[in-house]
PDB file of C-alpha atoms in Angstrom:
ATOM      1  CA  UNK O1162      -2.042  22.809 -27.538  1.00 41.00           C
ATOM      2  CA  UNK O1163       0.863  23.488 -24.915  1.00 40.00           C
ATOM      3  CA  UNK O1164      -1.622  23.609 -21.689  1.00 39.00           C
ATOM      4  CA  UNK O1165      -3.110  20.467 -23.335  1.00 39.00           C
ATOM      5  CA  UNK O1166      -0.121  18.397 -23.825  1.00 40.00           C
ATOM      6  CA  UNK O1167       1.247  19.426 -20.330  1.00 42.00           C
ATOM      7  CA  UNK O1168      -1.977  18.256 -18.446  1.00 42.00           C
ATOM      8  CA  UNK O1169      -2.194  14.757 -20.098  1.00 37.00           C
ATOM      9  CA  UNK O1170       1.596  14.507 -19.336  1.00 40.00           C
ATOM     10  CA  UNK O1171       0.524  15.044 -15.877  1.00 46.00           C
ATOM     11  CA  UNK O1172      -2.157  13.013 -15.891  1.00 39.00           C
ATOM     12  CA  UNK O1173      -0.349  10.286 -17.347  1.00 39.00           C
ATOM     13  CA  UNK O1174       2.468  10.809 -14.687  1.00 39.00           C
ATOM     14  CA  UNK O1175      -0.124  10.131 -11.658  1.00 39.00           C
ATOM     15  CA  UNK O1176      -1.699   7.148 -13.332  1.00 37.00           C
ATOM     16  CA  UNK O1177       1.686   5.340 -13.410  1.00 37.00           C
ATOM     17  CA  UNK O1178       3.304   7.179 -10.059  1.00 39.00           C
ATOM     18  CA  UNK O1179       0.202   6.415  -7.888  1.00 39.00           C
ATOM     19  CA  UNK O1180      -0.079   2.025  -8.622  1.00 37.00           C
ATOM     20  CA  UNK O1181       2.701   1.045  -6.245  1.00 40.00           C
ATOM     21  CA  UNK O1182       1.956   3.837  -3.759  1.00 44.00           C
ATOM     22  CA  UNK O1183      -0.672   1.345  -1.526  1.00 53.00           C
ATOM     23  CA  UNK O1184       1.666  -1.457  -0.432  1.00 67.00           C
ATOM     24  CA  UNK O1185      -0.741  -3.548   2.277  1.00 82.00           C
ATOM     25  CA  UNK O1186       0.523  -3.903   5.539  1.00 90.00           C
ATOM     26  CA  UNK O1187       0.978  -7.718   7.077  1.00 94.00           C
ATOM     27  CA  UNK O1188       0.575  -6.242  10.630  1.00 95.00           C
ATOM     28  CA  UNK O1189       0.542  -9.862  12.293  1.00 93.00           C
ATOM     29  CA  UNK O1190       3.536 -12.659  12.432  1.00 95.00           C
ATOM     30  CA  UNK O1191       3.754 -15.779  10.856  1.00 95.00           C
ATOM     31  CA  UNK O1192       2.636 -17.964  14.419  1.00 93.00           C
ATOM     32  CA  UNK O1193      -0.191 -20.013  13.730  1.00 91.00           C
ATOM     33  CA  UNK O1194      -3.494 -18.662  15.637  1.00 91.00           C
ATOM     34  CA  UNK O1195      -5.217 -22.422  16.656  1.00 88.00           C
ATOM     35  CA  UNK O1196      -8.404 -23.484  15.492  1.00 92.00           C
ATOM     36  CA  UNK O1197     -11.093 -21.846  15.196  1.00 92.00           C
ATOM     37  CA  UNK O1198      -9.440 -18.555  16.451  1.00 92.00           C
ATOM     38  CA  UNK O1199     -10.288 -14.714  15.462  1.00 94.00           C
ATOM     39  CA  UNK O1200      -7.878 -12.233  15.670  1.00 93.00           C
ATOM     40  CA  UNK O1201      -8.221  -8.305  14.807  1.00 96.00           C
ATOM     41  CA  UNK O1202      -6.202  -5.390  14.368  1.00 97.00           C
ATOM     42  CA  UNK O1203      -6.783  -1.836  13.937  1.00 97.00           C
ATOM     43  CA  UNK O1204      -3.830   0.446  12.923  1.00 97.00           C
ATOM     44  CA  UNK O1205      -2.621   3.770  11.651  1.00 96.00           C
ATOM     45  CA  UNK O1206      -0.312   3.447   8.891  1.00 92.00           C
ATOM     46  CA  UNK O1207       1.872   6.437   8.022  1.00 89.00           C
ATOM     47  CA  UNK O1208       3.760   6.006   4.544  1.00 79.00           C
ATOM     48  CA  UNK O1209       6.785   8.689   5.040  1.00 73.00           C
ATOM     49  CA  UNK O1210       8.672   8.589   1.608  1.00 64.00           C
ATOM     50  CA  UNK O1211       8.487   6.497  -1.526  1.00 55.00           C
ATOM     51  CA  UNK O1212      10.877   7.042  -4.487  1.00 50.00           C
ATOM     52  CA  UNK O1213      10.076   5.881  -7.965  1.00 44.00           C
ATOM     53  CA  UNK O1214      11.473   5.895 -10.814  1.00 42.00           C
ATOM     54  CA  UNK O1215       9.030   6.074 -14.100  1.00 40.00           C
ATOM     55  CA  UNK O1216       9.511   5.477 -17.857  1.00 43.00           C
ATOM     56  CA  UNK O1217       7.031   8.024 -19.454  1.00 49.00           C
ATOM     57  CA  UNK O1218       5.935   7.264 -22.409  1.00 51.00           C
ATOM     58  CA  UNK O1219       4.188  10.087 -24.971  1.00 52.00           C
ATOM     59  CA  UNK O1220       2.957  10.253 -28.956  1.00 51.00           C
ATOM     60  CA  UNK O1221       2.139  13.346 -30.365  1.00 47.00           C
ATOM     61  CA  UNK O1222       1.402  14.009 -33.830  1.00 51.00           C
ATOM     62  CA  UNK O1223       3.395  16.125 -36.071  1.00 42.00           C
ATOM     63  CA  UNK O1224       2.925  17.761 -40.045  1.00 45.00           C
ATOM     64  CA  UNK O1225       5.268  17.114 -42.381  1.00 42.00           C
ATOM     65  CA  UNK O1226       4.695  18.563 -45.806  1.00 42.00           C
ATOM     66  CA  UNK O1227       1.656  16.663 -46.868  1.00 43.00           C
ATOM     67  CA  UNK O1228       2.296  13.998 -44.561  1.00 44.00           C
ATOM     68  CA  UNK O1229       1.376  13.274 -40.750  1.00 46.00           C
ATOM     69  CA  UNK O1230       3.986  11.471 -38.890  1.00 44.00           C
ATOM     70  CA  UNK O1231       3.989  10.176 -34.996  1.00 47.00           C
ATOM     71  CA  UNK O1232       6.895  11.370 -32.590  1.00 44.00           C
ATOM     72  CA  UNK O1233       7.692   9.207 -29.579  1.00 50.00           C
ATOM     73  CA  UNK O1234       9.132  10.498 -26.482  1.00 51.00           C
ATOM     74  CA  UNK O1235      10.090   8.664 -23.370  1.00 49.00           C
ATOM     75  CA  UNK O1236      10.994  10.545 -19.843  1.00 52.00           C
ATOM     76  CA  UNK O1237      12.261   8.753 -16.158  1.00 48.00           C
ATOM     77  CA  UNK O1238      11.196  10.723 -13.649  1.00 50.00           C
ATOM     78  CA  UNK O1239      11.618   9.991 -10.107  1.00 58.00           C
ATOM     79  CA  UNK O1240       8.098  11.237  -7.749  1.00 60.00           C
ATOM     80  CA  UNK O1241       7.453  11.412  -4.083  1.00 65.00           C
ATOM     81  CA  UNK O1242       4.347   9.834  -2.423  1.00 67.00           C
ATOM     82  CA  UNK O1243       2.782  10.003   1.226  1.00 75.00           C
ATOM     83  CA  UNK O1244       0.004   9.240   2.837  1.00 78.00           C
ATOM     84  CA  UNK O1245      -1.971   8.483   5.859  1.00 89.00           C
ATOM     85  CA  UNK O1246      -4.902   6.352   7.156  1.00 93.00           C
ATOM     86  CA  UNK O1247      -6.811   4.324   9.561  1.00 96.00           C
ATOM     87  CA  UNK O1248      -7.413   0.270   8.958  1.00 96.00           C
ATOM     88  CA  UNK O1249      -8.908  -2.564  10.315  1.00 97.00           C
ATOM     89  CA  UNK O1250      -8.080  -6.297   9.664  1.00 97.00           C
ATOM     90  CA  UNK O1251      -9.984  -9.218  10.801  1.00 97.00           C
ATOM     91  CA  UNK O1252      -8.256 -12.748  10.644  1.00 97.00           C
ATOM     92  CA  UNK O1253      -9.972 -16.103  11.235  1.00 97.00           C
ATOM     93  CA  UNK O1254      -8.455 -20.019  11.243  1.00 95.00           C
ATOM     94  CA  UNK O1255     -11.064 -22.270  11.054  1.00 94.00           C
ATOM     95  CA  UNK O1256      -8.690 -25.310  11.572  1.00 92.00           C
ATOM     96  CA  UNK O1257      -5.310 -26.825  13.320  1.00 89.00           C
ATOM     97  CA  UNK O1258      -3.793 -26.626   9.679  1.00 87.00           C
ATOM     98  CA  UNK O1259      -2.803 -23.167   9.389  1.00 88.00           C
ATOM     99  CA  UNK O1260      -4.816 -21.644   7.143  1.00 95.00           C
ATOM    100  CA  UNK O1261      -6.112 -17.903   8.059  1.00 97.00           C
ATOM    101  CA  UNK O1262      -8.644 -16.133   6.127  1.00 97.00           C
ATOM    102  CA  UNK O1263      -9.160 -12.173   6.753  1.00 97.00           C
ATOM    103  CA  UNK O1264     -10.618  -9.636   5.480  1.00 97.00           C
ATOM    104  CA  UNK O1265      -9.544  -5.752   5.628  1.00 96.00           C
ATOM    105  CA  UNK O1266     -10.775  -2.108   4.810  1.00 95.00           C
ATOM    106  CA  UNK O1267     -10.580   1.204   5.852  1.00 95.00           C
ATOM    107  CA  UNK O1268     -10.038   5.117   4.722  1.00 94.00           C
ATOM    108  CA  UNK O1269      -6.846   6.628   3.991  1.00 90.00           C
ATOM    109  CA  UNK O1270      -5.068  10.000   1.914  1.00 87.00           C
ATOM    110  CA  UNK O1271      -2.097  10.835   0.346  1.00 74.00           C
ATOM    111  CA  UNK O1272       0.013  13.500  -1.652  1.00 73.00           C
ATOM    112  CA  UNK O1273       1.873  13.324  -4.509  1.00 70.00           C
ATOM    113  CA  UNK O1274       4.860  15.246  -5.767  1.00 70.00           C
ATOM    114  CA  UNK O1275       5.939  15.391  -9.373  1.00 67.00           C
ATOM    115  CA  UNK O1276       8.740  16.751 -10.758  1.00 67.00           C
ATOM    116  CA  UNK O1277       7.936  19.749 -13.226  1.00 69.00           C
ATOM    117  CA  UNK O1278      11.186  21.599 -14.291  1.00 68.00           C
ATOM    118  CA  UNK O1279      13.517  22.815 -11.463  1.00 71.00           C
ATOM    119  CA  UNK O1280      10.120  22.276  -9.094  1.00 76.00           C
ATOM    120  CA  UNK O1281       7.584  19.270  -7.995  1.00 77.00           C
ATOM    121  CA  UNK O1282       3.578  20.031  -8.268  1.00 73.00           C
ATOM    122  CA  UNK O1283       1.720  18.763  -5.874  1.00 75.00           C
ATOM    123  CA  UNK O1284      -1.457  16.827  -5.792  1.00 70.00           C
ATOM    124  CA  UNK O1285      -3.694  15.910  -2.536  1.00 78.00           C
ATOM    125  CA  UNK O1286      -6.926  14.414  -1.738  1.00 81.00           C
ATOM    126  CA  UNK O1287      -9.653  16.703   0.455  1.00 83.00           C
ATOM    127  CA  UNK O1288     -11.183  13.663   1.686  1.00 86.00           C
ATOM    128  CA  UNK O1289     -10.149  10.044   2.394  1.00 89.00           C
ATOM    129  CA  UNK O1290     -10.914   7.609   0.084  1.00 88.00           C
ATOM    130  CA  UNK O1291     -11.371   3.622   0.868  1.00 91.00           C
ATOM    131  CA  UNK O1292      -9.338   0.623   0.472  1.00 91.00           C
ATOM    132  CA  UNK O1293     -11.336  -3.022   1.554  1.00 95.00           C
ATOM    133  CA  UNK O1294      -9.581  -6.444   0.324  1.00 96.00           C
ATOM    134  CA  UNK O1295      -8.939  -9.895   2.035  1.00 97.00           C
ATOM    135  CA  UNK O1296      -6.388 -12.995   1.515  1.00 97.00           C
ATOM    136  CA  UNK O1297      -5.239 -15.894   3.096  1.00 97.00           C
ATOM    137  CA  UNK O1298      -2.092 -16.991   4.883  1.00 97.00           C
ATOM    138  CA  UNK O1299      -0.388 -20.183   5.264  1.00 96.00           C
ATOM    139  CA  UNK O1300       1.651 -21.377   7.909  1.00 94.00           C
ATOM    140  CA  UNK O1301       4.371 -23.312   6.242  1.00 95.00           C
ATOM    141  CA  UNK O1302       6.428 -24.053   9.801  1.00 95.00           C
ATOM    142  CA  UNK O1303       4.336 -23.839  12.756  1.00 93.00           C
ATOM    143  CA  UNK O1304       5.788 -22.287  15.952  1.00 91.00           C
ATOM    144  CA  UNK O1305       7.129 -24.200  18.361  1.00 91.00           C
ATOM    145  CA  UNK O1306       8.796 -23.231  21.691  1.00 88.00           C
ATOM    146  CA  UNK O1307      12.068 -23.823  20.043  1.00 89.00           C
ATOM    147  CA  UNK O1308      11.671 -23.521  16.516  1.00 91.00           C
ATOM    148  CA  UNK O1309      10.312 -20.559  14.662  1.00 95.00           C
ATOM    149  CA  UNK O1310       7.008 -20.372  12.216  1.00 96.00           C
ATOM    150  CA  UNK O1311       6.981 -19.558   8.889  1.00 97.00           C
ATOM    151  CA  UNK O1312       4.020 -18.542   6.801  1.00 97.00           C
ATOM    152  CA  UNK O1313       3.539 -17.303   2.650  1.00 97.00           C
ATOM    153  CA  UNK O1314       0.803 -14.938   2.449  1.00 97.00           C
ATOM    154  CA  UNK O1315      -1.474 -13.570  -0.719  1.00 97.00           C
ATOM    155  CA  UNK O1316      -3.799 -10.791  -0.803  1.00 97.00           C
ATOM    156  CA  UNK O1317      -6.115  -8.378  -3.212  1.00 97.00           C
ATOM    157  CA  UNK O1318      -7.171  -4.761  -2.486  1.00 94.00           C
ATOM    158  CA  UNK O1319      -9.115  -2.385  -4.236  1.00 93.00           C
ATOM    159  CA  UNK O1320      -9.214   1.231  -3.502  1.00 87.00           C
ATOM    160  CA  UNK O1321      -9.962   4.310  -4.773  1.00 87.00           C
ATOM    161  CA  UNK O1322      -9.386   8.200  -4.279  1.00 83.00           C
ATOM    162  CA  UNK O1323     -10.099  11.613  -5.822  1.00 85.00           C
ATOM    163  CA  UNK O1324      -7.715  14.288  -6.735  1.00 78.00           C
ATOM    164  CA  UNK O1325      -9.167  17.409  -5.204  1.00 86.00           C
ATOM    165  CA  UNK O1326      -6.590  19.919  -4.994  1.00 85.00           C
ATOM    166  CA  UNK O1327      -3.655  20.811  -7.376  1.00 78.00           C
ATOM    167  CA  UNK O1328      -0.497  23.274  -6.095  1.00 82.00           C
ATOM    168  CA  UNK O1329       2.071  24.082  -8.974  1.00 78.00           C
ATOM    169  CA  UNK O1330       6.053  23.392  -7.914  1.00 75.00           C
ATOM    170  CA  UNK O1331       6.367  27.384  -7.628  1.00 75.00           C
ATOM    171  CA  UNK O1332       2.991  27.705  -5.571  1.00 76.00           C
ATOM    172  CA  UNK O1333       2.014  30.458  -8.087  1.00 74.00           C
ATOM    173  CA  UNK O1334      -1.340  28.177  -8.830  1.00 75.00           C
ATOM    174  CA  UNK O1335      -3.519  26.809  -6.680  1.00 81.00           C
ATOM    175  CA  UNK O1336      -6.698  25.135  -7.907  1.00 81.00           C
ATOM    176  CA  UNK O1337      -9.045  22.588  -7.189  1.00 83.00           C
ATOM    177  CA  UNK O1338      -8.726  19.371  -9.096  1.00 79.00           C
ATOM    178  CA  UNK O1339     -11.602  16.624 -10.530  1.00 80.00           C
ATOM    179  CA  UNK O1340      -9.898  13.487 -10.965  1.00 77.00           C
ATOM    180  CA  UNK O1341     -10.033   9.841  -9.786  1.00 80.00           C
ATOM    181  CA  UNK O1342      -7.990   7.149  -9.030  1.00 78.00           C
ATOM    182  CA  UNK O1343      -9.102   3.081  -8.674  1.00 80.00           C
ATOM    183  CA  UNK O1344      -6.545   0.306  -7.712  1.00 82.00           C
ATOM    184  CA  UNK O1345      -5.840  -2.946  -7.687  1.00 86.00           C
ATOM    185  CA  UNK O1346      -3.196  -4.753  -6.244  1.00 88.00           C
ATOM    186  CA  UNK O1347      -2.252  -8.156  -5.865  1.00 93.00           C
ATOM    187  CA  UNK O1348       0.374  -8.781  -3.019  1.00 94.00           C
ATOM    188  CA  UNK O1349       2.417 -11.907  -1.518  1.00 96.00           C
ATOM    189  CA  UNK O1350       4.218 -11.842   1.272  1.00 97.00           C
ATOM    190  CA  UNK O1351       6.979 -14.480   3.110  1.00 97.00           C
ATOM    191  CA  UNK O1352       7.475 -14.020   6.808  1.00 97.00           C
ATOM    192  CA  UNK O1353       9.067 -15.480   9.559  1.00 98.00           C
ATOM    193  CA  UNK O1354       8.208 -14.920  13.026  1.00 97.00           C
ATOM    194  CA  UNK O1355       9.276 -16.290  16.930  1.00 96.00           C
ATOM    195  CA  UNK O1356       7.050 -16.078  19.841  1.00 94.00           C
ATOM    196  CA  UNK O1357       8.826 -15.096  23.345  1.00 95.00           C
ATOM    197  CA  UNK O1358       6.588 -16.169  26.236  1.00 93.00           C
ATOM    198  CA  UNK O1359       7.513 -14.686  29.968  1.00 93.00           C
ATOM    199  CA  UNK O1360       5.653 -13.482  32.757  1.00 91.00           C
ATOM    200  CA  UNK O1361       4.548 -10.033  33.975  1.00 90.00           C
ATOM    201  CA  UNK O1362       3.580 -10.629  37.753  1.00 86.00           C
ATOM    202  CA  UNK O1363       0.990 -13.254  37.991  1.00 87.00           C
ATOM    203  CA  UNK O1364      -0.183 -12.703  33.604  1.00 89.00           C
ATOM    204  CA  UNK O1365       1.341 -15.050  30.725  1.00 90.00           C
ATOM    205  CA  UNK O1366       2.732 -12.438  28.433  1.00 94.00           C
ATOM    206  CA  UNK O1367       4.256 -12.400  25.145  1.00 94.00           C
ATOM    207  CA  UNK O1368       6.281 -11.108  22.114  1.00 96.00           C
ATOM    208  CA  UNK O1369       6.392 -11.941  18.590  1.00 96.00           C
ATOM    209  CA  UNK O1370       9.250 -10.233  16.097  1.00 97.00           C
ATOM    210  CA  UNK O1371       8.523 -11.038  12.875  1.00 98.00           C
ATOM    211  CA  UNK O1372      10.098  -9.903   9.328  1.00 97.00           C
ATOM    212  CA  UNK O1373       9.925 -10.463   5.408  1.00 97.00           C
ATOM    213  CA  UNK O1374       9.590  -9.294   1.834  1.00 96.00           C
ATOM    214  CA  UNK O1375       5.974  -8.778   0.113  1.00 93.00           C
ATOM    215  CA  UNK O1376       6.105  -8.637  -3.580  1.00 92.00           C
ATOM    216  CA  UNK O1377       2.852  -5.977  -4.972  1.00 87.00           C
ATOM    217  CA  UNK O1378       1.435  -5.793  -8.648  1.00 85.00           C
ATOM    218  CA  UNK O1379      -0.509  -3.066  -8.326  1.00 78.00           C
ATOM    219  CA  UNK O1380      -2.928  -2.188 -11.823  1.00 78.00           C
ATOM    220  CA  UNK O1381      -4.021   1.683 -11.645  1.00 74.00           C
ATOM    221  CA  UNK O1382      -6.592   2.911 -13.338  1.00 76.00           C
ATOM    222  CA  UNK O1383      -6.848   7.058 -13.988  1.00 71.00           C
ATOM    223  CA  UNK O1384     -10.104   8.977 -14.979  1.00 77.00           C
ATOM    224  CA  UNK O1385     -10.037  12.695 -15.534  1.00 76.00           C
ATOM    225  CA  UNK O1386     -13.693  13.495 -14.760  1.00 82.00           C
ATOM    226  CA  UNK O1387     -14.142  16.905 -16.495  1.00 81.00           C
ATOM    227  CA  UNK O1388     -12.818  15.245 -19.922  1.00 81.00           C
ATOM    228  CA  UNK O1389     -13.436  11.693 -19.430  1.00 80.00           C
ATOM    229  CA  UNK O1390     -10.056  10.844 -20.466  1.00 72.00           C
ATOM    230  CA  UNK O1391      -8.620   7.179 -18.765  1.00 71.00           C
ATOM    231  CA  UNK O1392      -4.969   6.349 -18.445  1.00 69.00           C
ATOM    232  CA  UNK O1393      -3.704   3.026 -16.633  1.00 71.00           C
ATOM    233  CA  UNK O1394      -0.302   1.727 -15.429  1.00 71.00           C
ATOM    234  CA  UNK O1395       1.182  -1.725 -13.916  1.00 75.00           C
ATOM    235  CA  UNK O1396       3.969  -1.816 -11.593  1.00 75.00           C
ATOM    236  CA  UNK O1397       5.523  -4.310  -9.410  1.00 81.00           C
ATOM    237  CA  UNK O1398       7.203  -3.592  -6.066  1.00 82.00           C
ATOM    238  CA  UNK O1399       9.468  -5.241  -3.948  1.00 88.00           C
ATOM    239  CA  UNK O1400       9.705  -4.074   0.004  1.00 89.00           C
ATOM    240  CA  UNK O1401      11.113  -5.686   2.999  1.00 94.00           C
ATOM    241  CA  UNK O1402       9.269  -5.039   6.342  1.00 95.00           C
ATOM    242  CA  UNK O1403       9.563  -5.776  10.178  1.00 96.00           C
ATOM    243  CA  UNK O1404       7.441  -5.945  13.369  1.00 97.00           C
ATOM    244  CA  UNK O1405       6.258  -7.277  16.101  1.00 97.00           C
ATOM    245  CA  UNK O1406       3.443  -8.072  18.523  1.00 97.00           C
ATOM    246  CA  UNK O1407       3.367  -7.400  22.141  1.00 97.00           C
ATOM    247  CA  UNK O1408       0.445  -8.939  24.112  1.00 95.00           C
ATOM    248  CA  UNK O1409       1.138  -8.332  27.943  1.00 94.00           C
ATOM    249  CA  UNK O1410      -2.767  -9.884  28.464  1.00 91.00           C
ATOM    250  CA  UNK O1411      -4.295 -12.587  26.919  1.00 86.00           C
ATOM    251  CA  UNK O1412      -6.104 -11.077  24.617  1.00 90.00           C
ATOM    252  CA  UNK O1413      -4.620  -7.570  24.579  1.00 94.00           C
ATOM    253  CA  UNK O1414      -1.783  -5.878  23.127  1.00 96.00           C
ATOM    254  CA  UNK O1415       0.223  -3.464  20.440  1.00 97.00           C
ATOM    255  CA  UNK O1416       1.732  -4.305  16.444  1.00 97.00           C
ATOM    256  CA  UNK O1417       3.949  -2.148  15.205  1.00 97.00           C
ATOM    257  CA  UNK O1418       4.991  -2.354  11.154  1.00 97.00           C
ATOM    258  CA  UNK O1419       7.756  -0.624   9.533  1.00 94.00           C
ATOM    259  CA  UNK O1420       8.933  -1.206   5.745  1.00 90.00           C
ATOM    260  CA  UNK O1421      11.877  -0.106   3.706  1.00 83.00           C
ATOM    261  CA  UNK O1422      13.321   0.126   0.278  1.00 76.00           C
ATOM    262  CA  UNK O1423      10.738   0.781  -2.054  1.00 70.00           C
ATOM    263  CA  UNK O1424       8.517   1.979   0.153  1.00 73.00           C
ATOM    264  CA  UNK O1425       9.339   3.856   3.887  1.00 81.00           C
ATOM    265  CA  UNK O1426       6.451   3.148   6.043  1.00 88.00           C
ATOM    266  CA  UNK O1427       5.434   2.432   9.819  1.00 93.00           C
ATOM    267  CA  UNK O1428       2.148   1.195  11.208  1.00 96.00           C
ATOM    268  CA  UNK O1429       1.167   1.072  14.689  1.00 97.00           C
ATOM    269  CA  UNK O1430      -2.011  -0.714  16.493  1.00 97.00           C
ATOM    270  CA  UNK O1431      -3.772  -2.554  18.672  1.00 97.00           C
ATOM    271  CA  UNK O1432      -4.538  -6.227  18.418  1.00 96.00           C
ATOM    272  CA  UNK O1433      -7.320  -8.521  19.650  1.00 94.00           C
ATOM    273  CA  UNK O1434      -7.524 -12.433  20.070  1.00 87.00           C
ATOM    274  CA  UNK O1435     -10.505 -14.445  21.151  1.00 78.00           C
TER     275      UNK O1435
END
């Protein structure tokens, strides 16, 4: 009964630990493209650290006499996330007004550290799993050569990942894991951007600094395969981020990402216009 309620505890923990842990990257500024314009990106994001705090909730039931009663227990815990992967984006405005439309996917990891006691077990994937999702973006102030564009963005991604491999806090066990993990995550973002154009030798280049906050509700959803058990948990994140685009050809050039607060993160990329 012991082993039993300290695995759903743990399963329970990575349900709610994991739904913020996915925080999509803007990885373009808020300067309107022109119409009928594609752009694309392809990136490695890297996220470093993430600290969260989690209210744990548990029933369990006990005997009394000739009566069953329910005890409730509830536990913050603070984890540690990271992960790693590869994405593309695609972005398309059909028309003068501002509105993009893209469309994203790609593979990606991570590992997860929970406390346990005086040590942190540790759970990792053995292969990538996927993320794909699109949104739109709006350009609210268009650039100009004096004044600087701003843009609200919204966006949906679904992903999902399987637990593989499980190390205990003391590295005494070692095991292979059969669990998976879906999300879904529902993300806005406000940005502001200015575009620097100068010339390198006889080619139009430019830069584009750009920064923001991007609100997530991310919904995860928890299966442990060998018992068929399901556990889900909601939570909403708030991260400020920064970048900027450097295109010293005309349709060439490098994005680099980086977020903070509830999330430490950097992407880094190249970026295509046509």
């Amino acid at each position: 009964m012991r082993v039993r309620n300290a695995l759903i505890y743990q399963i329970v923990f990575i349900g709610i630990c994991l739904s913020p842990l996915q925080a999509t990257e803007i990885m373009s500024p808020a300067t309107q493209l022109g119409s009928k314009r594609l752009h694309g990106e392809v990136y490695y994001r890297h996220m470093a650290d993430q600290e969260l705090e989690i209210n744990v909730g548990a029933r369990s039931p006990l005997r009394v006499g000739n009566s069953t009663i329910t005890a409730t227990s509830n536990t913050e815990l603070e984890s540690q996330g990271s992960g790693n992967g590869v994405m593309g984006k695609l972005t398309f405005q059909p028309f003068e007004s501002g509105l993009q439309y893209y469309v994203l996917g790609g593979v990606s990891t991570y590992d997860l550290k929970i406390p346990s006691g005086s040590y942190s077990n540790s759970y990792a994937t053995d292969n990538p799993g996927y993320v794909v999702g699109g949104g739109i973006k709006y350009t609210l102030v268009p650039y100009t050569m004096v004044t600087p564009a701003l843009s609200l963005e919204f966006s949906a991604t679904h992903s999902r990942y399987q637990l593989t491999k499980f190390v205990s806090g003391d590295g005494k066990v070692i095991s292979d894991s059969s669990n998976r993990l879906t999300l879904f995550e529902i993300q806005g973002a406000l940005m502001a951007s200015k575009k620097f154009i100068f010339d390198i030798g006889s080619v139009k280049a430019s830069i584009d600094p750009y920064l923001g906050v991007k609100v997530s509700r991310t919904r995860a959803e928890f299966d442990e395969l060998s018992t068929g058990a399901n556990f889900s948990g909601t939570r909403v994140g708030v991260s400020p981020f920064f970048g900027f685009k450097f295109k010293p050809f005309p349709y060439e050039g490098i994005v680099v990402e980086g977020s903070v607060l509830n999330e430490t993160s950097a992407s880094v990329g190249l970026t295509f216009g046509f």
